JSON list of C-alpha atoms and ligand atoms in Angstrom, two decimals:
[
{"chain": "A", "resi": 1, "resn": "MET", "atom": "CA", "xyz": [-35.06, 13.98, -132.98]},
{"chain": "A", "resi": 2, "resn": "GLY", "atom": "CA", "xyz": [-31.72, 11.76, -132.64]},
{"chain": "A", "resi": 3, "resn": "THR", "atom": "CA", "xyz": [-28.48, 12.27, -131.54]},
{"chain": "A", "resi": 4, "resn": "VAL", "atom": "CA", "xyz": [-26.02, 13.67, -134.35]},
{"chain": "A", "resi": 5, "resn": "THR", "atom": "CA", "xyz": [-22.64, 14.98, -134.42]},
{"chain": "A", "resi": 6, "resn": "MET", "atom": "CA", "xyz": [-20.42, 17.10, -136.74]},
{"chain": "A", "resi": 7, "resn": "PRO", "atom": "CA", "xyz": [-16.74, 16.07, -137.43]},
{"chain": "A", "resi": 8, "resn": "GLU", "atom": "CA", "xyz": [-14.26, 18.09, -135.47]},
{"chain": "A", "resi": 9, "resn": "GLU", "atom": "CA", "xyz": [-12.72, 18.70, -138.95]},
{"chain": "A", "resi": 10, "resn": "THR", "atom": "CA", "xyz": [-15.88, 20.11, -140.43]},
{"chain": "A", "resi": 11, "resn": "LEU", "atom": "CA", "xyz": [-16.57, 22.29, -137.60]},
{"chain": "A", "resi": 12, "resn": "ALA", "atom": "CA", "xyz": [-12.77, 23.80, -138.03]},
{"chain": "A", "resi": 13, "resn": "LEU", "atom": "CA", "xyz": [-13.91, 24.38, -141.83]},
{"chain": "A", "resi": 14, "resn": "VAL", "atom": "CA", "xyz": [-17.07, 26.26, -140.83]},
{"chain": "A", "resi": 15, "resn": "GLU", "atom": "CA", "xyz": [-14.70, 28.84, -138.65]},
{"chain": "A", "resi": 16, "resn": "THR", "atom": "CA", "xyz": [-12.75, 29.67, -141.54]},
{"chain": "A", "resi": 17, "resn": "THR", "atom": "CA", "xyz": [-15.46, 29.61, -144.11]},
{"chain": "A", "resi": 18, "resn": "LYS", "atom": "CA", "xyz": [-16.73, 33.20, -145.36]},
{"chain": "A", "resi": 19, "resn": "GLY", "atom": "CA", "xyz": [-20.40, 33.81, -144.18]},
{"chain": "A", "resi": 20, "resn": "PHE", "atom": "CA", "xyz": [-22.93, 34.99, -142.14]},
{"chain": "A", "resi": 21, "resn": "LEU", "atom": "CA", "xyz": [-24.45, 31.84, -140.24]},
{"chain": "A", "resi": 22, "resn": "HIS", "atom": "CA", "xyz": [-23.81, 31.63, -136.44]},
{"chain": "A", "resi": 23, "resn": "PRO", "atom": "CA", "xyz": [-22.59, 28.73, -135.00]},
{"chain": "A", "resi": 24, "resn": "ASP", "atom": "CA", "xyz": [-25.49, 28.29, -133.11]},
{"chain": "A", "resi": 25, "resn": "GLU", "atom": "CA", "xyz": [-27.81, 28.67, -136.27]},
{"chain": "A", "resi": 26, "resn": "GLY", "atom": "CA", "xyz": [-25.43, 26.08, -137.90]},
{"chain": "A", "resi": 27, "resn": "ASP", "atom": "CA", "xyz": [-26.10, 23.46, -135.24]},
{"chain": "A", "resi": 28, "resn": "CYS", "atom": "CA", "xyz": [-29.81, 24.00, -135.50]},
{"chain": "A", "resi": 29, "resn": "LEU", "atom": "CA", "xyz": [-29.76, 23.59, -139.37]},
{"chain": "A", "resi": 30, "resn": "TYR", "atom": "CA", "xyz": [-27.88, 20.35, -139.19]},
{"chain": "A", "resi": 31, "resn": "ARG", "atom": "CA", "xyz": [-29.98, 19.04, -136.52]},
{"chain": "A", "resi": 32, "resn": "TRP", "atom": "CA", "xyz": [-32.99, 19.68, -138.38]},
{"chain": "A", "resi": 33, "resn": "ALA", "atom": "CA", "xyz": [-31.62, 18.80, -141.82]},
{"chain": "A", "resi": 34, "resn": "ALA", "atom": "CA", "xyz": [-30.51, 15.06, -139.87]},
{"chain": "A", "resi": 35, "resn": "TYR", "atom": "CA", "xyz": [-34.10, 15.10, -139.02]},
{"chain": "A", "resi": 36, "resn": "ALA", "atom": "CA", "xyz": [-35.34, 15.29, -142.55]},
{"chain": "A", "resi": 37, "resn": "ALA", "atom": "CA", "xyz": [-32.77, 13.37, -144.28]},
{"chain": "A", "resi": 38, "resn": "GLY", "atom": "CA", "xyz": [-33.93, 10.07, -144.07]},
{"chain": "A", "resi": 39, "resn": "ALA", "atom": "CA", "xyz": [-37.14, 11.40, -146.08]},
{"chain": "A", "resi": 40, "resn": "GLY", "atom": "CA", "xyz": [-35.59, 12.90, -149.23]},
{"chain": "A", "resi": 41, "resn": "PRO", "atom": "CA", "xyz": [-33.33, 15.34, -150.82]},
{"chain": "A", "resi": 42, "resn": "LEU", "atom": "CA", "xyz": [-32.31, 18.55, -149.03]},
{"chain": "A", "resi": 43, "resn": "LEU", "atom": "CA", "xyz": [-32.22, 22.12, -150.62]},
{"chain": "A", "resi": 44, "resn": "GLU", "atom": "CA", "xyz": [-30.83, 25.62, -149.80]},
{"chain": "A", "resi": 45, "resn": "VAL", "atom": "CA", "xyz": [-30.56, 28.92, -151.54]},
{"chain": "A", "resi": 46, "resn": "GLY", "atom": "CA", "xyz": [-28.40, 31.29, -150.98]},
{"chain": "A", "resi": 47, "resn": "THR", "atom": "CA", "xyz": [-24.90, 29.08, -150.88]},
{"chain": "A", "resi": 48, "resn": "TYR", "atom": "CA", "xyz": [-22.40, 32.03, -151.21]},
{"chain": "A", "resi": 49, "resn": "CYS", "atom": "CA", "xyz": [-19.05, 30.55, -150.20]},
{"chain": "A", "resi": 50, "resn": "GLY", "atom": "CA", "xyz": [-20.87, 27.35, -148.39]},
{"chain": "A", "resi": 51, "resn": "LYS", "atom": "CA", "xyz": [-20.69, 28.12, -144.48]},
{"chain": "A", "resi": 52, "resn": "SER", "atom": "CA", "xyz": [-24.49, 26.84, -144.12]},
{"chain": "A", "resi": 53, "resn": "THR", "atom": "CA", "xyz": [-23.47, 24.10, -146.83]},
{"chain": "A", "resi": 54, "resn": "LEU", "atom": "CA", "xyz": [-21.01, 22.28, -144.18]},
{"chain": "A", "resi": 55, "resn": "TRP", "atom": "CA", "xyz": [-23.63, 22.11, -141.62]},
{"chain": "A", "resi": 56, "resn": "ILE", "atom": "CA", "xyz": [-26.62, 20.75, -144.16]},
{"chain": "A", "resi": 57, "resn": "GLY", "atom": "CA", "xyz": [-24.09, 18.85, -146.09]},
{"chain": "A", "resi": 58, "resn": "GLU", "atom": "CA", "xyz": [-22.92, 17.01, -143.23]},
{"chain": "A", "resi": 59, "resn": "ALA", "atom": "CA", "xyz": [-26.10, 16.10, -142.47]},
{"chain": "A", "resi": 60, "resn": "ALA", "atom": "CA", "xyz": [-27.14, 14.57, -146.14]},
{"chain": "A", "resi": 61, "resn": "ARG", "atom": "CA", "xyz": [-23.52, 12.62, -146.08]},
{"chain": "A", "resi": 62, "resn": "GLN", "atom": "CA", "xyz": [-24.45, 11.08, -142.84]},
{"chain": "A", "resi": 63, "resn": "ALA", "atom": "CA", "xyz": [-27.97, 10.04, -144.28]},
{"chain": "A", "resi": 64, "resn": "GLY", "atom": "CA", "xyz": [-26.57, 9.02, -147.41]},
{"chain": "A", "resi": 65, "resn": "GLN", "atom": "CA", "xyz": [-28.61, 12.05, -148.97]},
{"chain": "A", "resi": 66, "resn": "VAL", "atom": "CA", "xyz": [-27.85, 14.85, -151.34]},
{"chain": "A", "resi": 67, "resn": "LEU", "atom": "CA", "xyz": [-28.36, 18.51, -151.05]},
{"chain": "A", "resi": 68, "resn": "PHE", "atom": "CA", "xyz": [-28.87, 20.93, -153.91]},
{"chain": "A", "resi": 69, "resn": "CYS", "atom": "CA", "xyz": [-27.33, 24.17, -153.52]},
{"chain": "A", "resi": 70, "resn": "VAL", "atom": "CA", "xyz": [-29.07, 26.96, -155.42]},
{"chain": "A", "resi": 71, "resn": "ASP", "atom": "CA", "xyz": [-27.10, 30.38, -155.68]},
{"chain": "A", "resi": 72, "resn": "HIS", "atom": "CA", "xyz": [-26.02, 32.06, -159.04]},
{"chain": "A", "resi": 73, "resn": "HIS", "atom": "CA", "xyz": [-22.86, 33.15, -157.21]},
{"chain": "A", "resi": 74, "resn": "ARG", "atom": "CA", "xyz": [-22.83, 36.61, -158.44]},
{"chain": "A", "resi": 75, "resn": "GLY", "atom": "CA", "xyz": [-23.67, 38.25, -154.73]},
{"chain": "A", "resi": 76, "resn": "SER", "atom": "CA", "xyz": [-26.94, 39.99, -153.81]},
{"chain": "A", "resi": 77, "resn": "PRO", "atom": "CA", "xyz": [-27.28, 43.54, -153.71]},
{"chain": "A", "resi": 78, "resn": "GLU", "atom": "CA", "xyz": [-26.05, 43.87, -150.15]},
{"chain": "A", "resi": 79, "resn": "MET", "atom": "CA", "xyz": [-22.72, 42.39, -151.11]},
{"chain": "A", "resi": 80, "resn": "MET", "atom": "CA", "xyz": [-22.04, 45.07, -153.90]},
{"chain": "A", "resi": 81, "resn": "PRO", "atom": "CA", "xyz": [-18.79, 47.59, -153.49]},
{"chain": "A", "resi": 82, "resn": "GLY", "atom": "CA", "xyz": [-19.90, 49.98, -150.63]},
{"chain": "A", "resi": 83, "resn": "GLU", "atom": "CA", "xyz": [-22.68, 47.99, -149.12]},
{"chain": "A", "resi": 84, "resn": "ASP", "atom": "CA", "xyz": [-22.49, 46.15, -145.38]},
{"chain": "A", "resi": 85, "resn": "CYS", "atom": "CA", "xyz": [-21.88, 42.78, -146.79]},
{"chain": "A", "resi": 86, "resn": "HIS", "atom": "CA", "xyz": [-19.00, 43.60, -149.42]},
{"chain": "A", "resi": 87, "resn": "ASP", "atom": "CA", "xyz": [-15.98, 41.50, -149.55]},
{"chain": "A", "resi": 88, "resn": "PRO", "atom": "CA", "xyz": [-13.46, 42.21, -152.08]},
{"chain": "A", "resi": 89, "resn": "GLU", "atom": "CA", "xyz": [-11.92, 38.83, -151.66]},
{"chain": "A", "resi": 90, "resn": "VAL", "atom": "CA", "xyz": [-14.72, 37.50, -153.68]},
{"chain": "A", "resi": 91, "resn": "ILE", "atom": "CA", "xyz": [-14.27, 39.66, -156.84]},
{"chain": "A", "resi": 92, "resn": "GLY", "atom": "CA", "xyz": [-12.45, 37.58, -159.31]},
{"chain": "A", "resi": 93, "resn": "ASP", "atom": "CA", "xyz": [-11.46, 38.45, -162.85]},
{"chain": "A", "resi": 94, "resn": "ASP", "atom": "CA", "xyz": [-14.64, 38.80, -164.01]},
{"chain": "A", "resi": 95, "resn": "GLY", "atom": "CA", "xyz": [-16.68, 40.17, -161.44]},
{"chain": "A", "resi": 96, "resn": "HIS", "atom": "CA", "xyz": [-18.57, 38.84, -157.97]},
{"chain": "A", "resi": 97, "resn": "ASP", "atom": "CA", "xyz": [-17.95, 35.18, -158.01]},
{"chain": "A", "resi": 98, "resn": "THR", "atom": "CA", "xyz": [-18.35, 32.86, -154.90]},
{"chain": "A", "resi": 99, "resn": "LEU", "atom": "CA", "xyz": [-18.71, 29.50, -156.83]},
{"chain": "A", "resi": 100, "resn": "PRO", "atom": "CA", "xyz": [-14.84, 28.86, -156.58]},
{"chain": "A", "resi": 101, "resn": "PHE", "atom": "CA", "xyz": [-14.86, 29.42, -152.76]},
{"chain": "A", "resi": 102, "resn": "LEU", "atom": "CA", "xyz": [-18.04, 27.05, -152.61]},
{"chain": "A", "resi": 103, "resn": "ARG", "atom": "CA", "xyz": [-16.10, 24.33, -154.68]},
{"chain": "A", "resi": 104, "resn": "ARG", "atom": "CA", "xyz": [-12.59, 24.61, -152.43]},
{"chain": "A", "resi": 105, "resn": "THR", "atom": "CA", "xyz": [-15.15, 24.31, -149.13]},
{"chain": "A", "resi": 106, "resn": "LEU", "atom": "CA", "xyz": [-16.98, 21.15, -150.50]},
{"chain": "A", "resi": 107, "resn": "ALA", "atom": "CA", "xyz": [-13.37, 19.69, -151.65]},
{"chain": "A", "resi": 108, "resn": "ALA", "atom": "CA", "xyz": [-11.96, 20.21, -148.24]},
{"chain": "A", "resi": 109, "resn": "ALA", "atom": "CA", "xyz": [-15.23, 18.93, -146.02]},
{"chain": "A", "resi": 110, "resn": "ASP", "atom": "CA", "xyz": [-15.10, 15.69, -148.76]},
{"chain": "A", "resi": 111, "resn": "LEU", "atom": "CA", "xyz": [-18.80, 16.89, -149.39]},
{"chain": "A", "resi": 112, "resn": "GLU", "atom": "CA", "xyz": [-18.53, 16.72, -153.21]},
{"chain": "A", "resi": 113, "resn": "ARG", "atom": "CA", "xyz": [-20.76, 13.28, -153.58]},
{"chain": "A", "resi": 114, "resn": "ASN", "atom": "CA", "xyz": [-23.25, 14.85, -151.58]},
{"chain": "A", "resi": 115, "resn": "VAL", "atom": "CA", "xyz": [-23.65, 18.23, -152.57]},
{"chain": "A", "resi": 116, "resn": "ILE", "atom": "CA", "xyz": [-25.13, 19.41, -156.00]},
{"chain": "A", "resi": 117, "resn": "PRO", "atom": "CA", "xyz": [-24.79, 22.91, -156.46]},
{"chain": "A", "resi": 118, "resn": "VAL", "atom": "CA", "xyz": [-27.15, 24.58, -158.88]},
{"chain": "A", "resi": 119, "resn": "VAL", "atom": "CA", "xyz": [-25.26, 27.62, -160.31]},
{"chain": "A", "resi": 120, "resn": "ALA", "atom": "CA", "xyz": [-28.37, 29.78, -161.30]},
{"chain": "A", "resi": 121, "resn": "SER", "atom": "CA", "xyz": [-30.83, 32.07, -159.97]},
{"chain": "A", "resi": 122, "resn": "SER", "atom": "CA", "xyz": [-33.67, 30.96, -157.61]},
{"chain": "A", "resi": 123, "resn": "GLU", "atom": "CA", "xyz": [-36.10, 31.96, -159.88]},
{"chain": "A", "resi": 124, "resn": "LEU", "atom": "CA", "xyz": [-34.55, 30.34, -162.94]},
{"chain": "A", "resi": 125, "resn": "ALA", "atom": "CA", "xyz": [-33.69, 26.93, -161.00]},
{"chain": "A", "resi": 126, "resn": "LEU", "atom": "CA", "xyz": [-37.73, 27.31, -159.61]},
{"chain": "A", "resi": 127, "resn": "THR", "atom": "CA", "xyz": [-38.77, 27.73, -163.21]},
{"chain": "A", "resi": 128, "resn": "HIS", "atom": "CA", "xyz": [-37.42, 23.98, -164.13]},
{"chain": "A", "resi": 129, "resn": "TRP", "atom": "CA", "xyz": [-37.84, 22.39, -160.48]},
{"chain": "A", "resi": 130, "resn": "SER", "atom": "CA", "xyz": [-39.22, 19.09, -160.25]},
{"chain": "A", "resi": 131, "resn": "THR", "atom": "CA", "xyz": [-37.97, 17.49, -157.37]},
{"chain": "A", "resi": 132, "resn": "PRO", "atom": "CA", "xyz": [-39.54, 17.14, -153.88]},
{"chain": "A", "resi": 133, "resn": "VAL", "atom": "CA", "xyz": [-37.17, 18.18, -150.73]},
{"chain": "A", "resi": 134, "resn": "ALA", "atom": "CA", "xyz": [-37.76, 16.87, -147.28]},
{"chain": "A", "resi": 135, "resn": "PHE", "atom": "CA", "xyz": [-35.89, 19.85, -146.10]},
{"chain": "A", "resi": 136, "resn": "ALA", "atom": "CA", "xyz": [-35.44, 23.49, -147.52]},
{"chain": "A", "resi": 137, "resn": "PHE", "atom": "CA", "xyz": [-33.35, 26.24, -146.08]},
{"chain": "A", "resi": 138, "resn": "ILE", "atom": "CA", "xyz": [-33.97, 29.68, -147.47]},
{"chain": "A", "resi": 139, "resn": "ASP", "atom": "CA", "xyz": [-30.92, 32.54, -147.23]},
{"chain": "A", "resi": 140, "resn": "GLY", "atom": "CA", "xyz": [-30.98, 33.87, -150.75]},
{"chain": "A", "resi": 141, "resn": "ALA", "atom": "CA", "xyz": [-32.66, 37.25, -152.20]},
{"chain": "A", "resi": 142, "resn": "HIS", "atom": "CA", "xyz": [-33.36, 39.32, -149.02]},
{"chain": "A", "resi": 143, "resn": "ASP", "atom": "CA", "xyz": [-35.84, 42.17, -150.71]},
{"chain": "A", "resi": 144, "resn": "ASP", "atom": "CA", "xyz": [-39.41, 41.63, -150.38]},
{"chain": "A", "resi": 145, "resn": "ALA", "atom": "CA", "xyz": [-40.44, 40.27, -153.81]},
{"chain": "A", "resi": 146, "resn": "GLY", "atom": "CA", "xyz": [-37.49, 38.13, -153.76]},
{"chain": "A", "resi": 147, "resn": "VAL", "atom": "CA", "xyz": [-37.88, 36.28, -150.68]},
{"chain": "A", "resi": 148, "resn": "MET", "atom": "CA", "xyz": [-41.56, 35.88, -151.09]},
{"chain": "A", "resi": 149, "resn": "LEU", "atom": "CA", "xyz": [-40.74, 34.23, -154.68]},
{"chain": "A", "resi": 150, "resn": "ASP", "atom": "CA", "xyz": [-38.57, 32.03, -152.69]},
{"chain": "A", "resi": 151, "resn": "CYS", "atom": "CA", "xyz": [-41.09, 30.99, -150.00]},
{"chain": "A", "resi": 152, "resn": "VAL", "atom": "CA", "xyz": [-43.82, 30.49, -152.01]},
{"chain": "A", "resi": 153, "resn": "GLY", "atom": "CA", "xyz": [-41.93, 28.75, -154.60]},
{"chain": "A", "resi": 154, "resn": "TRP", "atom": "CA", "xyz": [-39.82, 26.39, -152.70]},
{"chain": "A", "resi": 155, "resn": "SER", "atom": "CA", "xyz": [-42.09, 25.61, -149.93]},
{"chain": "A", "resi": 156, "resn": "ARG", "atom": "CA", "xyz": [-44.39, 24.05, -152.42]},
{"chain": "A", "resi": 157, "resn": "TRP", "atom": "CA", "xyz": [-41.64, 21.50, -152.89]},
{"chain": "A", "resi": 158, "resn": "VAL", "atom": "CA", "xyz": [-41.07, 20.54, -149.37]},
{"chain": "A", "resi": 159, "resn": "ILE", "atom": "CA", "xyz": [-42.97, 17.23, -148.44]},
{"chain": "A", "resi": 160, "resn": "PRO", "atom": "CA", "xyz": [-45.34, 16.97, -145.93]},
{"chain": "A", "resi": 161, "resn": "GLY", "atom": "CA", "xyz": [-43.66, 16.45, -142.55]},
{"chain": "A", "resi": 162, "resn": "GLY", "atom": "CA", "xyz": [-40.54, 18.21, -144.36]},
{"chain": "A", "resi": 163, "resn": "VAL", "atom": "CA", "xyz": [-38.58, 21.16, -142.84]},
{"chain": "A", "resi": 164, "resn": "LEU", "atom": "CA", "xyz": [-38.56, 25.03, -144.14]},
{"chain": "A", "resi": 165, "resn": "ALA", "atom": "CA", "xyz": [-35.99, 27.49, -142.51]},
{"chain": "A", "resi": 166, "resn": "PHE", "atom": "CA", "xyz": [-35.33, 30.89, -143.07]},
{"chain": "A", "resi": 167, "resn": "HIS", "atom": "CA", "xyz": [-32.36, 33.05, -142.07]},
{"chain": "A", "resi": 168, "resn": "ASP", "atom": "CA", "xyz": [-32.80, 36.65, -141.13]},
{"chain": "A", "resi": 169, "resn": "PHE", "atom": "CA", "xyz": [-36.50, 36.16, -140.30]},
{"chain": "A", "resi": 170, "resn": "ALA", "atom": "CA", "xyz": [-36.51, 39.57, -138.34]},
{"chain": "A", "resi": 171, "resn": "ILE", "atom": "CA", "xyz": [-36.05, 41.33, -141.60]},
{"chain": "A", "resi": 172, "resn": "PRO", "atom": "CA", "xyz": [-39.99, 42.73, -142.28]},
{"chain": "A", "resi": 173, "resn": "GLY", "atom": "CA", "xyz": [-39.86, 40.83, -146.06]},
{"chain": "A", "resi": 174, "resn": "ILE", "atom": "CA", "xyz": [-38.85, 37.84, -144.60]},
{"chain": "A", "resi": 175, "resn": "ALA", "atom": "CA", "xyz": [-41.09, 37.96, -141.76]},
{"chain": "A", "resi": 176, "resn": "ALA", "atom": "CA", "xyz": [-44.15, 38.54, -144.00]},
{"chain": "A", "resi": 177, "resn": "ALA", "atom": "CA", "xyz": [-42.87, 35.22, -146.13]},
{"chain": "A", "resi": 178, "resn": "ILE", "atom": "CA", "xyz": [-43.00, 33.19, -142.85]},
{"chain": "A", "resi": 179, "resn": "ARG", "atom": "CA", "xyz": [-46.33, 34.57, -141.78]},
{"chain": "A", "resi": 180, "resn": "ALA", "atom": "CA", "xyz": [-47.33, 33.44, -145.54]},
{"chain": "A", "resi": 181, "resn": "ALA", "atom": "CA", "xyz": [-46.15, 30.08, -144.81]},
{"chain": "A", "resi": 182, "resn": "GLU", "atom": "CA", "xyz": [-47.79, 29.87, -141.15]},
{"chain": "A", "resi": 183, "resn": "GLY", "atom": "CA", "xyz": [-51.06, 31.00, -142.83]},
{"chain": "A", "resi": 184, "resn": "GLY", "atom": "CA", "xyz": [-50.57, 27.90, -145.23]},
{"chain": "A", "resi": 185, "resn": "GLU", "atom": "CA", "xyz": [-49.26, 24.34, -143.98]},
{"chain": "A", "resi": 186, "resn": "PHE", "atom": "CA", "xyz": [-46.53, 25.34, -141.96]},
{"chain": "A", "resi": 187, "resn": "VAL", "atom": "CA", "xyz": [-45.82, 25.79, -138.14]},
{"chain": "A", "resi": 188, "resn": "ALA", "atom": "CA", "xyz": [-42.93, 27.02, -136.36]},
{"chain": "A", "resi": 189, "resn": "VAL", "atom": "CA", "xyz": [-41.00, 24.63, -134.42]},
{"chain": "A", "resi": 190, "resn": "ASP", "atom": "CA", "xyz": [-37.42, 26.04, -133.73]},
{"chain": "A", "resi": 191, "resn": "GLN", "atom": "CA", "xyz": [-35.82, 29.05, -133.60]},
{"chain": "A", "resi": 192, "resn": "VAL", "atom": "CA", "xyz": [-32.16, 30.26, -132.87]},
{"chain": "A", "resi": 193, "resn": "LYS", "atom": "CA", "xyz": [-30.69, 33.61, -133.38]},
{"chain": "A", "resi": 194, "resn": "SER", "atom": "CA", "xyz": [-32.11, 34.48, -136.85]},
{"chain": "A", "resi": 195, "resn": "LEU", "atom": "CA", "xyz": [-32.79, 31.23, -137.84]},
{"chain": "A", "resi": 196, "resn": "LYS", "atom": "CA", "xyz": [-36.72, 30.40, -137.71]},
{"chain": "A", "resi": 197, "resn": "VAL", "atom": "CA", "xyz": [-37.70, 26.70, -138.53]},
{"chain": "A", "resi": 198, "resn": "LEU", "atom": "CA", "xyz": [-40.95, 25.61, -139.49]},
{"chain": "A", "resi": 199, "resn": "ILE", "atom": "CA", "xyz": [-42.56, 22.04, -140.55]},
{"chain": "A", "resi": 200, "resn": "LYS", "atom": "CA", "xyz": [-44.80, 21.29, -143.23]},
{"chain": "A", "resi": 201, "resn": "ALA", "atom": "CA", "xyz": [-48.18, 19.67, -141.95]},
{"chain": "A", "resi": 202, "resn": "GLY", "atom": "CA", "xyz": [-48.20, 15.56, -142.16]},
{"chain": "A", "resi": 203, "resn": "PRO", "atom": "CA", "xyz": [-45.77, 12.66, -141.33]},
{"chain": "A", "resi": 204, "resn": "VAL", "atom": "CA", "xyz": [-42.10, 13.06, -142.31]},
{"chain": "B", "resi": 1, "resn": "LIG", "atom": "MG1", "xyz": [-28.64, 35.26, -144.12]}
]
């Protein structure tokens, strides 16, 4: 991999953006996104307020590439009131809504020309998807059925030599999805904290 560097201003934004990604995981995502960005569009599933989007989007911007961000922005079960990841600040007039946070993040980072928010569930987006991607980061649904759907559904859009990354890989359902991917065409190449990175067989 070549040497790539995140701008200081974007790193400052990473610190103030809500989310669940450790900076070391972000740096790993950024490096693998930069590695893949020359070969095609980038994708992430589970955007929330745009913390991971800053890292992957910056790699897209530097390569003159785009990043598709799939999220319905209505939150997942673990973000509902009383659950571990609940944040009352993301509750708007019509309920849970992180899209305004994402928009502010993209504008602040000057990423609006390189990031395409897809405001839909992963399942709906997959049903109508038709674009091969060079990089996919999966951090959406964390329930067994949801993460397997994401793994099976999005991995088929990753081009040969492209990158597939998962967050929270120690969660049993996600570990099972990764094993399913590894049993197919994917090989694990990197791991930082709860982030796991795989590559699809073939030249990038
Ligand atoms: Mg996560």
